[in-house]
Short mmCIF file of C-alpha atoms and ligand atoms in Angstrom, two decimals:
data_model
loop_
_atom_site.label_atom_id
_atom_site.label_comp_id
_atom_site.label_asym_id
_atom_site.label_seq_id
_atom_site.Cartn_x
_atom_site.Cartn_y
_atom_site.Cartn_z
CA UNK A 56 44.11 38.93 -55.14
CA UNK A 57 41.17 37.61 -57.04
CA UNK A 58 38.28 39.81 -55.82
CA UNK A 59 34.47 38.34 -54.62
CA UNK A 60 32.90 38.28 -58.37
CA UNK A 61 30.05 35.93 -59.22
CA UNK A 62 28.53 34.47 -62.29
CA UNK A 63 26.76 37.60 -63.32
CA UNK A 64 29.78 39.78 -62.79
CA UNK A 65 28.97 41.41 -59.99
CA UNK A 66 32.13 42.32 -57.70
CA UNK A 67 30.66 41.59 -53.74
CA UNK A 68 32.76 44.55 -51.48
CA UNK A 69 30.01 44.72 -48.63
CA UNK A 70 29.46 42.08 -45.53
CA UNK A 71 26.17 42.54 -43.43
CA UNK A 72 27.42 40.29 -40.04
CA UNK A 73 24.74 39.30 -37.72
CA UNK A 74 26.40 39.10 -34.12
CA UNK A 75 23.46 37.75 -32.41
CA UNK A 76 19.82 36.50 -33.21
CA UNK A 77 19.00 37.54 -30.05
CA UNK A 78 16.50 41.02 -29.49
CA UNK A 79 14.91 42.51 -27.08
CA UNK A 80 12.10 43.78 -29.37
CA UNK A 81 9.53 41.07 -31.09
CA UNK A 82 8.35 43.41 -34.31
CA UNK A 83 5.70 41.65 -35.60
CA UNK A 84 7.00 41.56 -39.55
CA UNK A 85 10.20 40.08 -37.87
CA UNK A 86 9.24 37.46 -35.16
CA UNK A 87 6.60 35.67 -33.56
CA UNK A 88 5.52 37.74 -30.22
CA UNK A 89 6.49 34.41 -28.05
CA UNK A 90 7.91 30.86 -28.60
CA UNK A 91 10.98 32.46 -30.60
CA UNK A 92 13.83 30.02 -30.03
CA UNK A 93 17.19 31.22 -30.62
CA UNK A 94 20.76 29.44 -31.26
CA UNK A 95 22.60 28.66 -27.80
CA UNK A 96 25.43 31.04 -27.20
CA UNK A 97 27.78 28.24 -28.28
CA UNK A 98 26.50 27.88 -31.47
CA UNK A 99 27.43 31.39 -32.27
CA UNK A 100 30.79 32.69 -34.18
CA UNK A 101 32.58 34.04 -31.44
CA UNK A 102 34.23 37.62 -31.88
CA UNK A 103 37.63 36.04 -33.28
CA UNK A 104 35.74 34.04 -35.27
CA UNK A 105 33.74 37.01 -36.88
CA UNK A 106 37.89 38.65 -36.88
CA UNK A 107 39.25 35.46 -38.61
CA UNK A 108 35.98 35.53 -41.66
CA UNK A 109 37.01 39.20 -41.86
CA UNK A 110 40.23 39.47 -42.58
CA UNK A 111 40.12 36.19 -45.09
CA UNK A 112 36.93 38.58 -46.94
CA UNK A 113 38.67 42.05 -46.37
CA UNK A 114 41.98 40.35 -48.48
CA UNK A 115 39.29 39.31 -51.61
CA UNK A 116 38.30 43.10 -51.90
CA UNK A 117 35.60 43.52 -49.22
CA UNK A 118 35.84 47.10 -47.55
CA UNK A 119 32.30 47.54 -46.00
CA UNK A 120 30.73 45.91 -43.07
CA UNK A 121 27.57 46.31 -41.23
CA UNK A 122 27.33 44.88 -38.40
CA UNK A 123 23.27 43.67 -37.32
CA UNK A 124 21.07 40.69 -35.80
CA UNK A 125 19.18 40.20 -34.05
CA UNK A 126 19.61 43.12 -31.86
CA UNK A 127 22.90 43.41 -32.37
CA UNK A 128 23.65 45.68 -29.12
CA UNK A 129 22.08 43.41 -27.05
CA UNK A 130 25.76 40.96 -27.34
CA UNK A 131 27.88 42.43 -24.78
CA UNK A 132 31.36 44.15 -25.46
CA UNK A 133 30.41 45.20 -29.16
CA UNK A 134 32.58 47.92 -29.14
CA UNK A 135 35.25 45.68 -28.89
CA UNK A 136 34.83 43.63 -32.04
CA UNK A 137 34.27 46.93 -33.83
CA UNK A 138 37.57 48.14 -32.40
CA UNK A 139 39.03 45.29 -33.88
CA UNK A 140 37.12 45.12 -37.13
CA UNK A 141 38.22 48.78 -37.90
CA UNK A 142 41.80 47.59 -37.56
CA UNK A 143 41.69 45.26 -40.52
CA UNK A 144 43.96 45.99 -43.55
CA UNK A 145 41.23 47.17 -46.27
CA UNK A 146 37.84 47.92 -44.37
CA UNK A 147 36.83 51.39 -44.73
CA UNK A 148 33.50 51.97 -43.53
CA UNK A 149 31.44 50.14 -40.61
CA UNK A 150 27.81 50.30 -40.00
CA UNK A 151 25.75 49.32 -37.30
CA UNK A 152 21.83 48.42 -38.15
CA UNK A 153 20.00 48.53 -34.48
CA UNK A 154 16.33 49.72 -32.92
CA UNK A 155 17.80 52.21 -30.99
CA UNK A 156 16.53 51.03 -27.46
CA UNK A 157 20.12 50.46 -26.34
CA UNK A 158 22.02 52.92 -28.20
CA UNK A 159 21.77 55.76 -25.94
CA UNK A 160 24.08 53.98 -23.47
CA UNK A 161 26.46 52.74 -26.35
CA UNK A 162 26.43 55.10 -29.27
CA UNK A 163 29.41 57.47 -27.73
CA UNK A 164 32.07 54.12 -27.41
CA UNK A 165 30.90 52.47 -30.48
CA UNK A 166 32.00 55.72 -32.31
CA UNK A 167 35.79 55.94 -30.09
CA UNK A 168 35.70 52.22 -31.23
CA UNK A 169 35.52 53.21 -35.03
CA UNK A 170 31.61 52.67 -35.92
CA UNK A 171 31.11 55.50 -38.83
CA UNK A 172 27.25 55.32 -39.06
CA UNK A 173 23.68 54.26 -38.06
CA UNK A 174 20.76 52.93 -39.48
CA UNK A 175 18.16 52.95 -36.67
CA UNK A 176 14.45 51.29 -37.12
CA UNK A 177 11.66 53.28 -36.76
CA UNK A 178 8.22 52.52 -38.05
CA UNK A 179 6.14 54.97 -35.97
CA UNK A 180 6.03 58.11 -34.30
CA UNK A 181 3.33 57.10 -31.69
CA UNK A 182 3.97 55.50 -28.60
CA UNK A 183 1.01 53.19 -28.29
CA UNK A 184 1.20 52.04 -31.50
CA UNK A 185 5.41 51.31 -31.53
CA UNK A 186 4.29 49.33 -28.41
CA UNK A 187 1.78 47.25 -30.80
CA UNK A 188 4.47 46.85 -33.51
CA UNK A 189 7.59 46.11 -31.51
CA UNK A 190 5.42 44.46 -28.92
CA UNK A 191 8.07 45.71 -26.15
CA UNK A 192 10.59 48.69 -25.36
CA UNK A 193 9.60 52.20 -25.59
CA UNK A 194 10.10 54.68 -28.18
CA UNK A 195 10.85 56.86 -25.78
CA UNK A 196 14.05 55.44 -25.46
CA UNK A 197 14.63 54.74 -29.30
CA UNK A 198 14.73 58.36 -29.69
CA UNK A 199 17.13 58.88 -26.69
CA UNK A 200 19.07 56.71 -29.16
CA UNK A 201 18.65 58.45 -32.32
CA UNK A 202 19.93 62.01 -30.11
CA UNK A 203 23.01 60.03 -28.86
CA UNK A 204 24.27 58.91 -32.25
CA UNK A 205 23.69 62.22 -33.60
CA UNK A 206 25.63 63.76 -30.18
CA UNK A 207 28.05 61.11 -30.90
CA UNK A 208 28.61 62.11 -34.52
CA UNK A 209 27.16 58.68 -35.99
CA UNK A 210 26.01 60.54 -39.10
CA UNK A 211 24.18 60.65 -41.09
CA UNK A 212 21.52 59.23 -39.38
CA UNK A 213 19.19 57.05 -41.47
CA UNK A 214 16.00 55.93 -40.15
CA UNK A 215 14.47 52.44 -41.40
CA UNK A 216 10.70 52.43 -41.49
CA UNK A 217 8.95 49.24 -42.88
CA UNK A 218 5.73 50.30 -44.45
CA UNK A 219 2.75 47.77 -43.14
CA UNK A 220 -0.63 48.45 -45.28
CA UNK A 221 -3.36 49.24 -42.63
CA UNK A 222 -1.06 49.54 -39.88
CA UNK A 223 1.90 52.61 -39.99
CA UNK A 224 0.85 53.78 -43.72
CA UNK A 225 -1.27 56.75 -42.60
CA UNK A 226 2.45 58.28 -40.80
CA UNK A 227 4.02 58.57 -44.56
CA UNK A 228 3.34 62.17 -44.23
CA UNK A 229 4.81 62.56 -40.73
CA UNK A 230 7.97 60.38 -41.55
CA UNK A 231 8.47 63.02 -45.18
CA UNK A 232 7.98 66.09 -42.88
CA UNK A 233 10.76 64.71 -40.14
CA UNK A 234 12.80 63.95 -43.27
CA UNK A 235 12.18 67.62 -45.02
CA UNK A 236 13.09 69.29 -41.29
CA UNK A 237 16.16 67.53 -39.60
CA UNK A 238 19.76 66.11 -41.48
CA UNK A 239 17.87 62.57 -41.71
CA UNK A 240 17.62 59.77 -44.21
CA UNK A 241 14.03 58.16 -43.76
CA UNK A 242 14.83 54.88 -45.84
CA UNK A 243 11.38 53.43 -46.11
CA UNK A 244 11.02 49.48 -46.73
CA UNK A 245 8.88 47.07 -48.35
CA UNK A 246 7.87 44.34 -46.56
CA UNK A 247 9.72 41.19 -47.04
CA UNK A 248 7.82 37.40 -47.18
CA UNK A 249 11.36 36.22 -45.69
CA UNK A 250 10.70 32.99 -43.22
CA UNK A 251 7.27 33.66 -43.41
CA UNK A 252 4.90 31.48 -44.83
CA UNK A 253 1.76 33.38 -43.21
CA UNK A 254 -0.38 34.91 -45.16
CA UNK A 255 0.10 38.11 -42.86
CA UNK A 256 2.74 39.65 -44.95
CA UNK A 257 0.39 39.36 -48.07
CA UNK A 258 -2.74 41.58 -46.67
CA UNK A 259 0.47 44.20 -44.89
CA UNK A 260 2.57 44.17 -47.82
CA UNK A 261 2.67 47.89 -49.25
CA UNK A 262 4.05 48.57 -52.63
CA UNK A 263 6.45 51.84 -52.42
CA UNK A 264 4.84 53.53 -54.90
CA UNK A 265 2.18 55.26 -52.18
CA UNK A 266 5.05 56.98 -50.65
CA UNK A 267 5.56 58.92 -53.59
CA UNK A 268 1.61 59.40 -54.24
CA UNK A 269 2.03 60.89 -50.57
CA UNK A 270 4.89 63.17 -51.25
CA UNK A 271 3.02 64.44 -54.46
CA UNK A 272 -0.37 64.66 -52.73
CA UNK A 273 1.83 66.71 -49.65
CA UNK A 274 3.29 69.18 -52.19
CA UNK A 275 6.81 68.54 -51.86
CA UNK A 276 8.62 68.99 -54.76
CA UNK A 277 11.04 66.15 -55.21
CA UNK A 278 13.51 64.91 -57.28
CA UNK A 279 16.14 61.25 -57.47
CA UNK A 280 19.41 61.82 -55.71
CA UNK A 281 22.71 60.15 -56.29
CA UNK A 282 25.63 58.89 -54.93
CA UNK A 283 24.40 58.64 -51.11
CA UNK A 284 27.28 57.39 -49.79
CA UNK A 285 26.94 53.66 -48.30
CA UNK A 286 22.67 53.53 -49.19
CA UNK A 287 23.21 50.41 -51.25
CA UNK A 288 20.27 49.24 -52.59
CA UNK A 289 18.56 52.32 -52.26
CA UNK A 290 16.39 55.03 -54.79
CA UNK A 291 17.00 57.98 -53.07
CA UNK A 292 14.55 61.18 -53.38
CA UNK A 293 14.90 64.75 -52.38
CA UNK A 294 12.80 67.36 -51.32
CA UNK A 295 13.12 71.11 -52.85
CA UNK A 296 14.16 73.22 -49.70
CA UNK A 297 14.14 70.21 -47.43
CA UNK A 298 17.35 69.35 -45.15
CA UNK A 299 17.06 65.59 -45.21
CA UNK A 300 16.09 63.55 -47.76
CA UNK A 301 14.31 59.75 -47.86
CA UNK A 302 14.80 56.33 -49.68
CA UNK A 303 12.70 53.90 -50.95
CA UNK A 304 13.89 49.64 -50.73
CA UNK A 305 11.48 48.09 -52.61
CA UNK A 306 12.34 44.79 -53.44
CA UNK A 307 9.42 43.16 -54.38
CA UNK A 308 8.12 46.05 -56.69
CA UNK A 309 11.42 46.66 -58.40
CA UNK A 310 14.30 44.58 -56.85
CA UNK A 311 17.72 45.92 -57.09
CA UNK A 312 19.28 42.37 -57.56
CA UNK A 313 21.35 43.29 -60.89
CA UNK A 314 23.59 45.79 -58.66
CA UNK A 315 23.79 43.53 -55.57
CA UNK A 316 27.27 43.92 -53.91
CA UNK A 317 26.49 41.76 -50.74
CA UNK A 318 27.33 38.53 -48.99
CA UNK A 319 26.05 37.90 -45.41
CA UNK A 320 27.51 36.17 -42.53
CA UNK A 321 24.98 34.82 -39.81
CA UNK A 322 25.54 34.72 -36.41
CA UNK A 323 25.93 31.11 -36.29
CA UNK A 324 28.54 31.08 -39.12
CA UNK A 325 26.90 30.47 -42.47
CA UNK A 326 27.63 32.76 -45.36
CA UNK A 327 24.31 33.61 -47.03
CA UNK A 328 25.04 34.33 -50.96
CA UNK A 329 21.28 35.75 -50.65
CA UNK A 330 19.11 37.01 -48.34
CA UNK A 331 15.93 35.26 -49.63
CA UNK A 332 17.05 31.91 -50.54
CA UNK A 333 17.91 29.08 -48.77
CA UNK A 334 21.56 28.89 -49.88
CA UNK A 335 23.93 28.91 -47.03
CA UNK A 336 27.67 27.72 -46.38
CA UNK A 337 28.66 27.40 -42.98
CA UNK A 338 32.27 28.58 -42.26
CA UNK A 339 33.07 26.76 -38.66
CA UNK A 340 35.06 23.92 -40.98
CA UNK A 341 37.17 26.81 -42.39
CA UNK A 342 38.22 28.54 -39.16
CA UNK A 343 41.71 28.34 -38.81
CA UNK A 344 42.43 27.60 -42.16
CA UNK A 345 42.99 30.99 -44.73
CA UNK A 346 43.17 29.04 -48.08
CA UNK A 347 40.07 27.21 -47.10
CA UNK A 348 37.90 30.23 -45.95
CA UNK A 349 38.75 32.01 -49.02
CA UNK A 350 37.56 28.45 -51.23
CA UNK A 351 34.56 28.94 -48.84
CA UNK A 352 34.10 32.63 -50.04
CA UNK A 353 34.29 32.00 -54.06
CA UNK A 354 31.99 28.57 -53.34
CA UNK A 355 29.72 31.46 -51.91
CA UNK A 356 30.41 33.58 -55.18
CA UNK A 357 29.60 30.34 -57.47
CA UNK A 358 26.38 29.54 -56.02
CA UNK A 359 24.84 33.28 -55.88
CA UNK A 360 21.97 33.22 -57.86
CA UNK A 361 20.95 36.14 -60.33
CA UNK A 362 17.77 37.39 -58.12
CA UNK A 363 15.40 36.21 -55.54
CA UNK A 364 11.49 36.09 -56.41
CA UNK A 365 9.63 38.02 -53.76
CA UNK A 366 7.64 39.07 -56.49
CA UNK A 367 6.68 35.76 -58.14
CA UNK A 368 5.90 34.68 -53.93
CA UNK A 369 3.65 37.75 -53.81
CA UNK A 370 1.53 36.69 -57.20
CA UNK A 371 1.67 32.99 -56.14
CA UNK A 372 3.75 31.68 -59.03
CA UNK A 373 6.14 29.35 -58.96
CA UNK A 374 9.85 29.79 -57.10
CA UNK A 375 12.57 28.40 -59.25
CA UNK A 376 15.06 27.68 -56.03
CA UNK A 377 14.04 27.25 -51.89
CA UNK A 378 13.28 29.98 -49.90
CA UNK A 379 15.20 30.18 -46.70
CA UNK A 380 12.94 29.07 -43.55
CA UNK A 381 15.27 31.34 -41.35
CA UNK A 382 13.55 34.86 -39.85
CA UNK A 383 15.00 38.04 -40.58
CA UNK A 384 16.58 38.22 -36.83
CA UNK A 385 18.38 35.02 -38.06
CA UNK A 386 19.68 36.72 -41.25
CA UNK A 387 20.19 40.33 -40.10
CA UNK A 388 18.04 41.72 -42.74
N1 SAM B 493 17.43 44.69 -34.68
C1 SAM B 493 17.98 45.61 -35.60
C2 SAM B 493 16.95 46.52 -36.19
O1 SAM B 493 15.77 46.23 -36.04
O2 SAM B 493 17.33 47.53 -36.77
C3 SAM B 493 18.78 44.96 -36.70
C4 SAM B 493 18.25 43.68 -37.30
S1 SAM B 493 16.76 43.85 -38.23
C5 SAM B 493 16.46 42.20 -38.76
C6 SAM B 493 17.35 44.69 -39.67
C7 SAM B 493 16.31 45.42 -40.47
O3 SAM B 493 15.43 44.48 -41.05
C8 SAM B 493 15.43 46.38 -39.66
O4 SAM B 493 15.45 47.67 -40.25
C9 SAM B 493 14.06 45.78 -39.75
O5 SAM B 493 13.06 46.75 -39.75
C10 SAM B 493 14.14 45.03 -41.06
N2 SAM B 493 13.19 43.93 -41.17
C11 SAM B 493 12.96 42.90 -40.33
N3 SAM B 493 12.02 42.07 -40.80
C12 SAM B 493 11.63 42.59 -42.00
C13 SAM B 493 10.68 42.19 -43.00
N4 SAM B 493 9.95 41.07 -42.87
N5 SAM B 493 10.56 42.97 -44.09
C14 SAM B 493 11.31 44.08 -44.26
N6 SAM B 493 12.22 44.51 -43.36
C15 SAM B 493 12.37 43.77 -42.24
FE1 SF4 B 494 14.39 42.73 -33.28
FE2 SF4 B 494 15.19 44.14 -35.37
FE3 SF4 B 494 13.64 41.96 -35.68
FE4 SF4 B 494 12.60 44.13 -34.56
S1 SF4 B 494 13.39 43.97 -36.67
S2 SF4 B 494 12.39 42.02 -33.81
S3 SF4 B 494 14.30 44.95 -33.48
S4 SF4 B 494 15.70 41.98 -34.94
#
């Protein structure tokens, strides 16, 4: 077996698949709040589709999937494809990225199905304002979630919180304290320009670096952690006497491009060598047909570039590929 290596050396193990781009949520750093138009069902890899990609990638050396969207619980019998997923010859850990609103109903089969872990989003910890970032659902019910995963043993349990300047900045504090007090991972997360062209994500963008001005300024005493197992991309922090621990993803202030181990797989069947640009290989022609899914998978290695430019977008300098026009639902983040 040749494994997934690219150009720069870098040996790909992990597959983020996006089963729908479908959500019942409408954050505002991911979608428009109406007029979202999404793929027709038929468009979409069905589940032995997504089976099929997976076994061709699991026999070139991948061994982690996460499964996301969309709203990736909102596709009906996902517990099945996990069931089947965990069945594969060579995968050894799935995730599941979701907001939670759906998760108390789900979390307890996802787990019998073979799900290991969570990542649930959570920018806030007030209900008005979740209702003016999410523009629908209740938290209420995201944290019904976050209880059933933990019930369900879906640990640990790491919260995503996107950071928006002016708008969920002043919780840093709370989110460090929930962190310090319960067996949590708060990963917080820069705000990506992906499929945006607004100028919105330029006055919300929030470099990382206040996080730890916060944690200083709170008098936590903390220090970098290693080897979190599945974080990926992650700087990892702990807090003296504290029984969780937090995360910063900052890839516009310091990407983490040079240890990426990804490839993503969207839910209308194109492999995505990169999340940010517009690169994409669609695998319908391959279905069906091993020795040309795995071509499809080292074409995918091949045209990887080294890094994407957030950064350069951010100071308005010029992008040395195309950024994707797809939204973050349509990637899976
Ligand atoms: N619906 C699920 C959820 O929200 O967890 C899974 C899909 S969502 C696209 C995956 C992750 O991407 C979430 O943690 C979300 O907060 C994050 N995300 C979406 N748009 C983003 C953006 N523009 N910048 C940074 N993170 C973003
Ligand atoms: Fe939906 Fe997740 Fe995007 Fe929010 S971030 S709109 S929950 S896909």
């Amino acid at each position: 077996m040749l494994q997934l290596m690219d150009r720069f050396g870098r040996i790909h193990d992990y597959l983020r698949i996006s089963v729908t781009d479908r959500c019942n949520l409408r954050c505002l750093y991911c979608m428009p709040e109406e007029g979202m138009e999404f793929a027709p069902s038929e468009q979409l890899l069905s589940y032995d589709d997504i089976v099929e990609v997976v076994e061709t990638a699991a026999s070139l050396g991948v061994t982690k999937l996460r499964i996301t969207g969309g709203e990736p619980l909102v596709r009906p019998g996902l517990d099945g494809l996990i069931r089947r997923l965990s069945a594969i010859p060579g995968i050894k850990d799935i995730a599941l990225t979701t907001n939670g609103i759906l998760l108390g109903k789900q979390a307890a089969a996802l787990k019998a199905a073979g799900l290991n872990r969570v990542n649930i989003s959570l920018d806030t910890l007030d209900p008005a304002r979740f209702r003016f970032i999410a523009r629908r659902g209740e938290l209420k019910k995201v944290m019904e979630g976050i209880e059933a995963a933990a019930a369900a043993g879906l640990g640990p349990i790491k919260l995503n919180c996107v950071l928006l300047k002016g708008i969920n900045e002043d919780e840093i504090a709370q989110f460090l304290k929930l962190a310090y007090e319960h067996q949590m991972h708060v990963r917080f997360i820069e705000y990506m320009p992906i499929g945006h062209a607004d100028d919105n994500w330029r006055s919300h963008y929030l470099p990382l670096s206040r996080v730890l001005e916060v944690a200083e300024a709170e008098g936590y005493r903390i220090s970098r952690r290693t080897n979190v197992q599945g974080n990926g991309p992650s700087d990892d922090w702990e807090m003296e006497g504290g029984v969780g621990s937090f995360g910063l993803i900052h890839p516009i202030s310091d990407h983490f491009c040079k240890s990426c181990n990804r490839l993503r797989l969207t839910a209308d069947g194109s492999i995505k060598p990169c999340l940010y640009w517009v690169d994409e290989l669609n695998v319908k022609d391959a279905l069906g047909n091993r020795s040309a899914m795995e071509q499809l998978l080292y074409r995918a290695m091949d045209v990887k570039p080294e890094n994407h430019e957030m950064a350069e977008k951010l100071a308005n300098e010029a992008q040395s590929h195309m950024p994707t026009d797809r939204r973050m639902s349509q990637i899976g983040g």
